[in-house]
Each structure stands twice: as structure tokens, then as C-alpha cells.
XYZ file of C-alpha atoms in Angstrom:
468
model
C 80.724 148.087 84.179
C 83.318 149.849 82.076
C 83.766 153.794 82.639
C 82.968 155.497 79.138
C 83.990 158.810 80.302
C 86.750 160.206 77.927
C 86.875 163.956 79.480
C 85.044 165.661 76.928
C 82.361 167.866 78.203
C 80.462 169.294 75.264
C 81.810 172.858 74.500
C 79.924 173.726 72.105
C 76.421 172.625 73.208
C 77.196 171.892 77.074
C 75.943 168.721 77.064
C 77.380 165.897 78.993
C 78.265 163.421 76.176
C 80.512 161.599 78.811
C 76.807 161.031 81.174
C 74.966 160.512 78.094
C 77.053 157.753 76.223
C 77.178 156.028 79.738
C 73.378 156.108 80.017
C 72.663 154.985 76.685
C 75.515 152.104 76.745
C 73.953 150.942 80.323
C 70.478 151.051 78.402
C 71.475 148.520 75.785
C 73.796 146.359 77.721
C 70.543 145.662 80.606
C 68.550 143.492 78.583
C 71.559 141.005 77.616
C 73.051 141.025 81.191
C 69.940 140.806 82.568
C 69.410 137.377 80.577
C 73.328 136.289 81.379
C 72.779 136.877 84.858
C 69.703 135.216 84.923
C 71.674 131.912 83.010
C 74.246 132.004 84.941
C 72.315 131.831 88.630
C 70.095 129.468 87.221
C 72.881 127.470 86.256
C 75.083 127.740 89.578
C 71.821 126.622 91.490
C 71.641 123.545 89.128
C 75.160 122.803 89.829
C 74.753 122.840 93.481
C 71.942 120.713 93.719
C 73.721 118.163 91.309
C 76.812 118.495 93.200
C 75.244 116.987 95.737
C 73.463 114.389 94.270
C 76.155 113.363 92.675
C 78.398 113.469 95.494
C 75.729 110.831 97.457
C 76.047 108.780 94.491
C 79.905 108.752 94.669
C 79.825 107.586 98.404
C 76.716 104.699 97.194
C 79.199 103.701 94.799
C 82.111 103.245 97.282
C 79.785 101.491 99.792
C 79.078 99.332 97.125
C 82.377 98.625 96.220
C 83.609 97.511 99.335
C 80.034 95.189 100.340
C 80.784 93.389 96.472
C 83.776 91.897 97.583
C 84.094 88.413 98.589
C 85.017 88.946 101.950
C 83.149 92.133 102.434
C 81.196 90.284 105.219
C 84.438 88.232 106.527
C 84.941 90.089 109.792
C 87.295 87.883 112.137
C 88.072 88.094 115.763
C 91.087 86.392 117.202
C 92.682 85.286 120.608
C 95.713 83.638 122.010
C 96.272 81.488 125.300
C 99.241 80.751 126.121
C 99.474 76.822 127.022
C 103.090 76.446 127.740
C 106.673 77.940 127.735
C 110.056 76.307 126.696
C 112.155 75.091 129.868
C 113.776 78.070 130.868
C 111.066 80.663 129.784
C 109.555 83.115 131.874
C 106.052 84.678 131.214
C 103.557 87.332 132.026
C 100.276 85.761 133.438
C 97.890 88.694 132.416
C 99.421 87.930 128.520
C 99.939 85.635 125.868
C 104.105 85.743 126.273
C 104.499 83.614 123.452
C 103.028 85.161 120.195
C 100.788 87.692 119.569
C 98.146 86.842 116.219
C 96.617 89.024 113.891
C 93.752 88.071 111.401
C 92.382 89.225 108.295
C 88.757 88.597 107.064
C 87.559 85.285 105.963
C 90.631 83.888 107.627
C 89.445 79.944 108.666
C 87.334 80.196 111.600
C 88.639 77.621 114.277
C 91.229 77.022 116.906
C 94.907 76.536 116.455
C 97.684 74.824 118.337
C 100.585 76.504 117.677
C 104.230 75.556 119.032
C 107.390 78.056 118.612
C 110.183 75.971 118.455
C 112.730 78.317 118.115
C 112.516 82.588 116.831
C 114.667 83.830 114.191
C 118.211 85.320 115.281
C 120.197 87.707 113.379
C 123.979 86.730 112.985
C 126.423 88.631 115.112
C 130.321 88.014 115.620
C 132.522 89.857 118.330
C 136.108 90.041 118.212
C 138.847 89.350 121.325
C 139.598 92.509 122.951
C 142.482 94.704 121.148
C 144.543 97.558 123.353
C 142.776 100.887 122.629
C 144.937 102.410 120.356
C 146.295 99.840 118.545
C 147.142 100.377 114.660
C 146.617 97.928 111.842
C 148.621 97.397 108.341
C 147.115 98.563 104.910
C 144.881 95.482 103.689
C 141.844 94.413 102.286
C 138.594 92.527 103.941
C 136.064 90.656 102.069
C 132.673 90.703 103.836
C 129.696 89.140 102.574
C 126.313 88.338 104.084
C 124.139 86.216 102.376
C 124.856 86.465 98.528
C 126.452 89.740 98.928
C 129.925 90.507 99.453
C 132.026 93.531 99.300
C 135.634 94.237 99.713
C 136.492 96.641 102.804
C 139.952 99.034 101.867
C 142.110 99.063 104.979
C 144.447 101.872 105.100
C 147.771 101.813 106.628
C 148.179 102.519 110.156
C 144.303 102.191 110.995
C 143.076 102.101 114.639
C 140.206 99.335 115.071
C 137.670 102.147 115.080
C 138.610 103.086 111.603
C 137.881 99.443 110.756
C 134.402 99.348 112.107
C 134.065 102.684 109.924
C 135.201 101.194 106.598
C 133.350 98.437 106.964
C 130.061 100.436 107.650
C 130.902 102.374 104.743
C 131.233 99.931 102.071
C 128.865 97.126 103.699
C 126.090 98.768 105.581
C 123.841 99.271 102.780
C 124.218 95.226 102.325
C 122.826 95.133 105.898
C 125.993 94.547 107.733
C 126.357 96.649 111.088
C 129.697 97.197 112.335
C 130.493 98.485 115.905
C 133.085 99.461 118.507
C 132.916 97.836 122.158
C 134.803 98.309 125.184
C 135.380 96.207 128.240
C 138.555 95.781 130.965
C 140.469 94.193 127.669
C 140.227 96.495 125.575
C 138.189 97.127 122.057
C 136.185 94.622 120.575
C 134.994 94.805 116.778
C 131.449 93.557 116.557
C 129.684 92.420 113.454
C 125.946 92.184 113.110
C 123.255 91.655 110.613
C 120.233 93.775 110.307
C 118.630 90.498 108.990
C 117.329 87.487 110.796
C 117.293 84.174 109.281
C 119.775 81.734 107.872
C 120.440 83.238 104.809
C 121.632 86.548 106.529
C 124.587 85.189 107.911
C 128.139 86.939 108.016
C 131.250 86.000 106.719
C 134.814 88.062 107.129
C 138.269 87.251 105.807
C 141.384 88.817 104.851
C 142.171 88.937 101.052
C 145.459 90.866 101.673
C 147.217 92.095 104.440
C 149.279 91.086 107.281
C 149.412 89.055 110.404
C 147.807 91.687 112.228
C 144.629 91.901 110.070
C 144.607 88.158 110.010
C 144.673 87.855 113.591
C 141.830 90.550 113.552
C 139.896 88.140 111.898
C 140.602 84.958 112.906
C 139.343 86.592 116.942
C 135.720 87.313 115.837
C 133.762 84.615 117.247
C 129.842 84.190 116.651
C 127.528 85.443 119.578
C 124.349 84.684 117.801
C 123.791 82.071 115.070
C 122.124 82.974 111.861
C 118.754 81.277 112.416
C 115.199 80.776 111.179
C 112.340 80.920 113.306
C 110.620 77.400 113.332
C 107.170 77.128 114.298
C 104.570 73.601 114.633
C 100.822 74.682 113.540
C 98.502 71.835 114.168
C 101.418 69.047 113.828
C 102.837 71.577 110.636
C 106.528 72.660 110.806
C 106.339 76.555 109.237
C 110.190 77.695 108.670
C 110.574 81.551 108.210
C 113.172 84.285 107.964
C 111.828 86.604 110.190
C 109.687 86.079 113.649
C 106.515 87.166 111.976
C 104.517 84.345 110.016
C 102.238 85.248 107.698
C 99.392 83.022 105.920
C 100.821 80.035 107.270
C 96.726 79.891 108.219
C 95.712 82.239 104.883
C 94.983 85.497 106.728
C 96.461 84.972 109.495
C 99.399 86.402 111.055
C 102.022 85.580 113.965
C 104.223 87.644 116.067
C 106.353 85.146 117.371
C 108.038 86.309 121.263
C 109.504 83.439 122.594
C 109.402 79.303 122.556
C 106.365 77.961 123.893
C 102.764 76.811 123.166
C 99.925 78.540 122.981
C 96.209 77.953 121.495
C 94.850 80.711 118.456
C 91.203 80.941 118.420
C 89.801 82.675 115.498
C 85.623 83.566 115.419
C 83.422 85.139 112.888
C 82.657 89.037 113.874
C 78.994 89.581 113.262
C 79.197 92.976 114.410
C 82.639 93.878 111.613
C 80.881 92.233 109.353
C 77.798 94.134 109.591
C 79.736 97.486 109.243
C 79.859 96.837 105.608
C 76.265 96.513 104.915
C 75.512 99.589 107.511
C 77.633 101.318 105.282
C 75.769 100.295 102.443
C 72.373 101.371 104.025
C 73.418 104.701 105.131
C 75.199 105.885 101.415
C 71.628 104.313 100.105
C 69.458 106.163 101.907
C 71.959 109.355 101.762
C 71.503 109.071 98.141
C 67.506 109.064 98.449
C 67.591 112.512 100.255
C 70.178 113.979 98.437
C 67.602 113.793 95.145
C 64.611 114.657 97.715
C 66.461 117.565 98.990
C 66.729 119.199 95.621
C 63.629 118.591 94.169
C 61.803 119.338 97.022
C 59.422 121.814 96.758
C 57.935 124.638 99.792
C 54.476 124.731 99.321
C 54.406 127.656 101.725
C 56.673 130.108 100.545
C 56.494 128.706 97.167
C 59.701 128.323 96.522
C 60.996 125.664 94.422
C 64.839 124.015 94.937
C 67.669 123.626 92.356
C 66.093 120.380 90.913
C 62.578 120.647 91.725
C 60.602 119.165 88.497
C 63.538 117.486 87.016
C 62.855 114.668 85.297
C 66.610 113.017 85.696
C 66.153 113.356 89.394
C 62.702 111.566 89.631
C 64.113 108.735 86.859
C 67.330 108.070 89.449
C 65.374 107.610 92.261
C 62.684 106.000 90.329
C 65.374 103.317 89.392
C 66.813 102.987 93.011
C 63.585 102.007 94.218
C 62.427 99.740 91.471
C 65.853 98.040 91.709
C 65.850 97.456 95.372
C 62.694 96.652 96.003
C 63.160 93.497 93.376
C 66.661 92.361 94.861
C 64.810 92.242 98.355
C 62.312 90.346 96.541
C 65.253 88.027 94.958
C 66.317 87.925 98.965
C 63.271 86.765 100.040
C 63.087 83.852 97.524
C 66.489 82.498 99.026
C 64.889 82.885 102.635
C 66.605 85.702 103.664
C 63.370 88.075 103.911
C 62.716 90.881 106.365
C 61.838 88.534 109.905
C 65.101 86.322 108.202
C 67.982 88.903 107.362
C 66.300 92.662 108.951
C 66.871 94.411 106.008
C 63.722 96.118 104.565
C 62.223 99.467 103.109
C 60.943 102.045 105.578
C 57.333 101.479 106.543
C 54.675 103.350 107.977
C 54.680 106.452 108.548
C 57.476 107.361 106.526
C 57.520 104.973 103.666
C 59.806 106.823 101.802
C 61.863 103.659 99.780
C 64.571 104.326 102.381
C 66.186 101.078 103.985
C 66.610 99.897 107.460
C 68.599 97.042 109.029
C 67.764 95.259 112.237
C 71.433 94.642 113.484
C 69.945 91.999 115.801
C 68.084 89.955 113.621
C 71.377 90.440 110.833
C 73.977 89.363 113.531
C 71.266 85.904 113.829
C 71.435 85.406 110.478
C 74.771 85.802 110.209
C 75.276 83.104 112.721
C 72.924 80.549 111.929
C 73.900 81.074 108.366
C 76.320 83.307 107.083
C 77.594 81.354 103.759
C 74.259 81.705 102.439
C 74.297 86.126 103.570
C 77.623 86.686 102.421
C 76.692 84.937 98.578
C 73.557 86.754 98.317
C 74.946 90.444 99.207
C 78.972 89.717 97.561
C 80.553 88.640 94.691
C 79.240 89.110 91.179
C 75.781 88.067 91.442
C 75.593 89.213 94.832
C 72.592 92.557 95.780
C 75.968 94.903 95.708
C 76.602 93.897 92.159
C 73.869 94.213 90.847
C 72.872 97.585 92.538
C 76.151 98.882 91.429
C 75.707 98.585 87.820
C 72.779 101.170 88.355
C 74.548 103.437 89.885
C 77.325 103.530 87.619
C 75.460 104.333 84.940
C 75.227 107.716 86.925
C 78.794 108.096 88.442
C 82.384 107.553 87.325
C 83.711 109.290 83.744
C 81.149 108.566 81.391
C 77.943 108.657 83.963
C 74.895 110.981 83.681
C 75.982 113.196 86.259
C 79.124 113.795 85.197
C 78.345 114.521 81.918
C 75.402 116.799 82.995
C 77.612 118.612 85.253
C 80.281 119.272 82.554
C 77.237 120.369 80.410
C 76.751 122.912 83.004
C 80.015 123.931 83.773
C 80.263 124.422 80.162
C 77.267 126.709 80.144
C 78.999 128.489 82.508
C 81.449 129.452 80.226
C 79.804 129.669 77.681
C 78.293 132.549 79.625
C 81.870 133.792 80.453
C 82.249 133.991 76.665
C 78.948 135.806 75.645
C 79.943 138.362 78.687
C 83.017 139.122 76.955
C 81.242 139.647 73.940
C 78.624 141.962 74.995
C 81.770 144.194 76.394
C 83.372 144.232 73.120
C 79.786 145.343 71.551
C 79.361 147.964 74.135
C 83.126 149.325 73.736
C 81.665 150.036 69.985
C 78.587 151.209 70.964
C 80.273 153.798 72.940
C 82.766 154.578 70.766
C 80.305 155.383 67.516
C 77.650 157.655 70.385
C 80.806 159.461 71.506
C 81.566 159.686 67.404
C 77.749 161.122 66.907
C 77.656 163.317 69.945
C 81.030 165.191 69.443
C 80.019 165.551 65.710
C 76.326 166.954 67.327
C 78.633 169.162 69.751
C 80.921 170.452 67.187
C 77.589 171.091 64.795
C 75.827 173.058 67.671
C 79.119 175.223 68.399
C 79.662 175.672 64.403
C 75.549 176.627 64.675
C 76.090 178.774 68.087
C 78.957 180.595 66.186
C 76.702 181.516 62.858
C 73.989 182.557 65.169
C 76.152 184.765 67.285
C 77.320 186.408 64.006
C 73.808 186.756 62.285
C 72.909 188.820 65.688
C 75.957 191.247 65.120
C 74.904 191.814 61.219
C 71.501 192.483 62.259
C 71.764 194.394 65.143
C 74.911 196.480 63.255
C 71.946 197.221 60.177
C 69.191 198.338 62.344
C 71.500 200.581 63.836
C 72.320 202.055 60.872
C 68.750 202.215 59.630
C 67.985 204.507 62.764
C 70.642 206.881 62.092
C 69.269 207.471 58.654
């Protein structure tokens, strides 16, 4: 509250106008704040409730999301055995030592022979051994490595580390890796790529320069070809630039180790699969209680909650329910009912629309017939789908909860405003009873004064009548 004391204490009538015009500003502003305050709470225990509605609505949405996609229900497990290694090869019994696979969902369920004929190779060159400390003539290289190329300045008088430097300079960022080796003859300049396949392989001449720089070059001989790995998949030769294969089998991915043979099994995952429509079941019946919790109502203490009576709440959940219970209908028209799939609405004694899932009688399904699960809960027409268009309608930019909760947030300041308001009215309210009570006070002093002087006249006359 704003301090309306201006140091002014009445002189003339000795009243305090500072007390006063508080009192009587605090007496008119009670009323309004009284109804502001009231708004406001009321408003803030809306918002709270919603919040949270809304916020189980958000997570139903993202559950739904994720179950509507064709390969929501995909899950995949996969493992290797190794059948054979190249001539040569050792291996690690307790591991596959040829490959290690990776699968996505709704890769093809199945097994897989798969051979590794050979594993990518990045290109290196190393050069004949030059006495440490030996100095090269001003020239200019020209190394390239696949289509890129870039010339390497030599200065004059440059020891073979200065070389490797310049060419790191000007040709690392093209993937080139130049280093400096040492053995009993001397330095060796060693080129590598950071690339395997190929098309990452490294060529080095001299564009000008002399015999030493020539000689340079003409002593780097290759260590390690340039090569793509190349592997057989069920009689299919797969080429690649790297030693990981990807979607060769669509989902499916390779780390390639060594040359060998080895057998990919990939199986359905009941259990991964049946994360997705847990999800689904959990943000559904979060959503449920959410609206439950605040519209709930204590009987006991009386006491109602943010949303209790509200007639959005009761429609949303009204609509959840109605919708569910006819898409379990739709399910049990394609034979997936409750003995069938396990999914069903709570029964006795809590038969509160909420939904539970029997994970064993799911993973059966699943099993015996999962094409026929996954189209009936994914895709477009799937149970997600169409649940999801109701819930949108509630969620998301334009849904009823958002816009209800920007209504309120915009009552909120709304109330910010009329508070701001009221202070400007009660600044002028005390202003004009600070004007009327120093006029009051200056009218009692000019009143005090004329009495004060009435008493001398009179009391001067009767004196004078008793002398007489």
C-alpha cells in the first residue's frame, strides 16, 4: 500500500490529516482489492489445475505420436555367430570376431549369411629413410586425394619435417595426414588418408623443384591400398567405402572386423514393441486423473478443487471415454478383443474408464499375429490415429487448453492493469482529502485565531465596565 503521509500534522486544528487521509484511502481502496484479490486467486487456482491437465494431455499426445507410426510396434532383436574366419584369421571364442550388427525396427525378421570378403583400408604411402637433418630445394608438390588436390609451397632449404608440416597445412583439411617417422635409416615421410575406400586414395608429385624433391617423391611407396570393404549377404556382393554397412538389409546395420563368415539372426521383440503401447496406456490413464484430480471434490471438509464443476473438464473426459470405449469395440470386431489382445477398461471395483494391458496375453498376440496388431493400433486408420485427433483438438496452438489458459493468463493481467488503476485513483483520492483537510485545518486555525481575539475584546470590555 502506498504511504500518504506528506508531514503535515494539522496546526491549526491538531488533527492528524496524514492518519486520516491514510484511513479513508485504505477505506475505499478495500472493496476493489478485495474483489482483485479475490480474481486473481481464483484465477491462479484455475491455472494450476489446467496446467496440469493440460500438461497430461501434452504427454497423451506424444504417446500417441510415437504408437501412430508404422513401425511403432517394430521392435527387433538381433544376433551374430560367427561361422568362419579367412585363412590366417584369429578369433575370440566368447564373440562374434567378425562383425558386430545393429537393427532398427521393422527391419526383415530372418537369418542372414553374411561373408566379409575384404574391410575397407585407408591409403597410406611411406617414404625411404632420409638422414635426419637433411635440407630440401624451394619447390612445389601437388597432392590430391580423391577429387581434391592442392599445391604444397616448399621453401628453400626445408628439413623433411618442414615438409610433413606444409603439407598438413595446406592438405589436412582435404583429409590428407602427413607424418614424421624414424627408424636406424633415418626419417621417413608418411602419407595417410583419414578416409577408407577407393576413392580416398593419395597421389604426390613434384610440379617444380629439383632432383632432391623428385627423389623425395619418387621413395614413397604404398603401405596400404586404397580399398573398399566387400561384403556377400545371402549370395549378394555389398561394396562400401567405409567398414560399416548400412541398409544393405533396410534397417540393418554392420560393423565389419575382419574377413570371415558369420550368420545374423534378426527376431521380432514383443517386449520393445510393447513399450510403445505401455506408453500409450500410462499417458491415457495419466490424463484421466489429471481431470479427476481437479474436479474432485472433499465431501468432508467441503472443499472443492481448482476445476471442480467445470463443464470443459467433464466434456474431455466425457470424450476420452466415449472414444475409447468404441475403438476397443472397432478392436473387437477385427478379433483382437480383451481374452485376444489384453487391452481393456478397468473393471470392478474401480471402473473408472482407465485402461489396462495384459503384457502376457499382448506379447501372444503379438506372436501369433502381429501384422494384424500393428495395423489396427498404427498408421492412419490405426486406434492412435484416431484417438489423436481428439486430443488435439485440446493440445497444440490452437487447442482448448491453450486457448483457455491464455484466457487466463490474460485475466491475470488484466488484473495487473485494473491494480494499477485503482493506485492511480487512490493517489487522487488522497491528494483532493489532503486538499480538503489542510483547507479544514487552515479554516479551524483562521477560526481558533478569531476566537482567541473575540475573548481579548470581551474580557478587555468587562474589565472596563467594572472599573466604571
Amino acid at each position: 500500500m502506498a504511504d500518504y503521509s506528506f508531514g503535515y500534522g494539522g496546526i491549526g486544528s491538531g488533527l492528524d490529516i496524514s492518519g486520516i487521509v491514510s484511513q479513508l484511502v485504505a477505506a475505499d481502496r478495500a472493496p476493489q482489492n478485495a474483489r482483485l484479490n479475490t480474481l486473481e486467486s481464483t484465477t491462479k487456482f484455475k491455472l494450476s489445475g489446467l496446467g496440469s491437465v493440460a500438461s497430461a494431455f501434452d504427454a497423451l499426445k506424444t504417446a500417441l505420436d510415437g504408437l501412430q507410426k508404422v513401425d511403432a510396434l517394430g521392435a527387433r532383436t538381433v544376433g551374430s555367430t560367427m561361422l568362419s574366419l579367412a585363412s590366417g584369421s584369429t578369433a575370440n571364442a566368447t564373440s562374434d570376431a567378425v562383425l558386430t550388427p545393429t537393427v532398427g525396427r521393422n527391419t526383415p525378421v530372418g537369418s542372414y549369411q553374411v561373408e566379409v570378403l575384404s574391410l575397407a583400408t585407408a591409403h597410406k604411402l611411406l617414404g625411404t629413410g632420409t638422414e635426419v637433418g637433411s635440407k630440401f630445394s624451394a619447390g612445389t608438390l601437388r597432392v590430391a586425394i580423391g577429387e581434391d588436390s592442392v599445391d604444397v609451397a616448399i621453401k628453400a632449404d626445408a628439413t623433411l619435417a618442414d615438409i610433413r608440416s606444409a603439407i598438413n597445412d595446406a592438405a589436412g583439411k582435404h583429409g590428407v595426414q602427413a607424418a614424421l617417422l624414424t627408424s636406424d635409416a633415418g626419417h621417413h615421410l608418411s602419407l595417410g588418408s583419414a578416409k577408407t575406400g577407393a576413392a580416398n586414395g593419395i597421389t604426390i608429385e613434384m610440379v617444380e623443384g629439383d632432383s632432391d624433391l623428385q627423389s623425395l617423391v619418387q621413395g614413397l611407396a604404398q603401405q596400404s591400398p586404397a580399398a573398399d570393404a566387400k561384403v556377400v549377404i545371402d549370395g549378394l556382393l555389398t561394396t562400401a567405402a567405409s567398414n560399416t554397412i548400412k541398409d544393405a538389409v533396410p534397417g540393418m546395420t554392420l560393423v565389419l572386423k575382419q574377413a570371415g563368415t558369420s550368420r545374423v539372426d534378426v527376431s521380432a521383440d514383443p517386449a520393445g514393441s510393447r513399450a510403445a503401447v505401455d506408453g500409450f496406456v500410462k499417458a491415457y490413464n495419466a490424463a484421466l486423473k489429471a481431470i479427476g484430480t481437479a474436479t474432485t471434490y472433499n465431501a468432508e471438509t467441503k472443499t472443492p478443487s481448482s476445476l471442480t464443476g467445470d463443464a470443459q473438464m467433464r466434456g474431455a473426459a466425457s470424450q476420452l471415454r466415449n472414444v475409447m470405449n468404441d475403438l476397443l469395440g472397432g478392436l473387437a470386431a477385427q478379433g483382437l478383443d480383451a481374452k485376444t489382445l489384453g487391452l481393456q477398461t478397468q473393471g470392478f471395483p474401480n471402473p473408472d474408464g482407465s485402461l489396462v494391458l495384459d503384457s502376457t496375453k499382448f506379447n501372444e498376440a503379438m506372436a501369433s499375429n502381429s501384422a494384424r496388431v500393428i495395423a489396427a493400433f498404427t498408421g492412419e486408420t490405426g486406434l492412435a490415429a484416431k484417438l489423436n485427433d481428439v486430443v488435439k483438438r485440446y493440445v497444440g496452438t490452437d487447442g482448448a487448453l491453450t486457448l483457455r489458459t491464455k484466457g487466463l493468463n490474460d485475466q491475470l493481467k488484466d488484473v495487473a492493469k485494473q491494480r494499477e488503476a485503482l493506485d492511480v485513483r487512490m493517489d487522487a483520492a488522497a491528494k483532493r482529502y489532503r486538499t480538503q483537510f489542510v483547507a479544514l485545518d487552515s479554516l479551524m486555525a483562521q477560526m481558533t485565531s478569531t476566537s482567541s481575539a473575540l475573548a481579548q475584546q470581551l474580557s478587555a470590555l468587562s474589565a472596563q465596565t467594572s472599573n466604571r
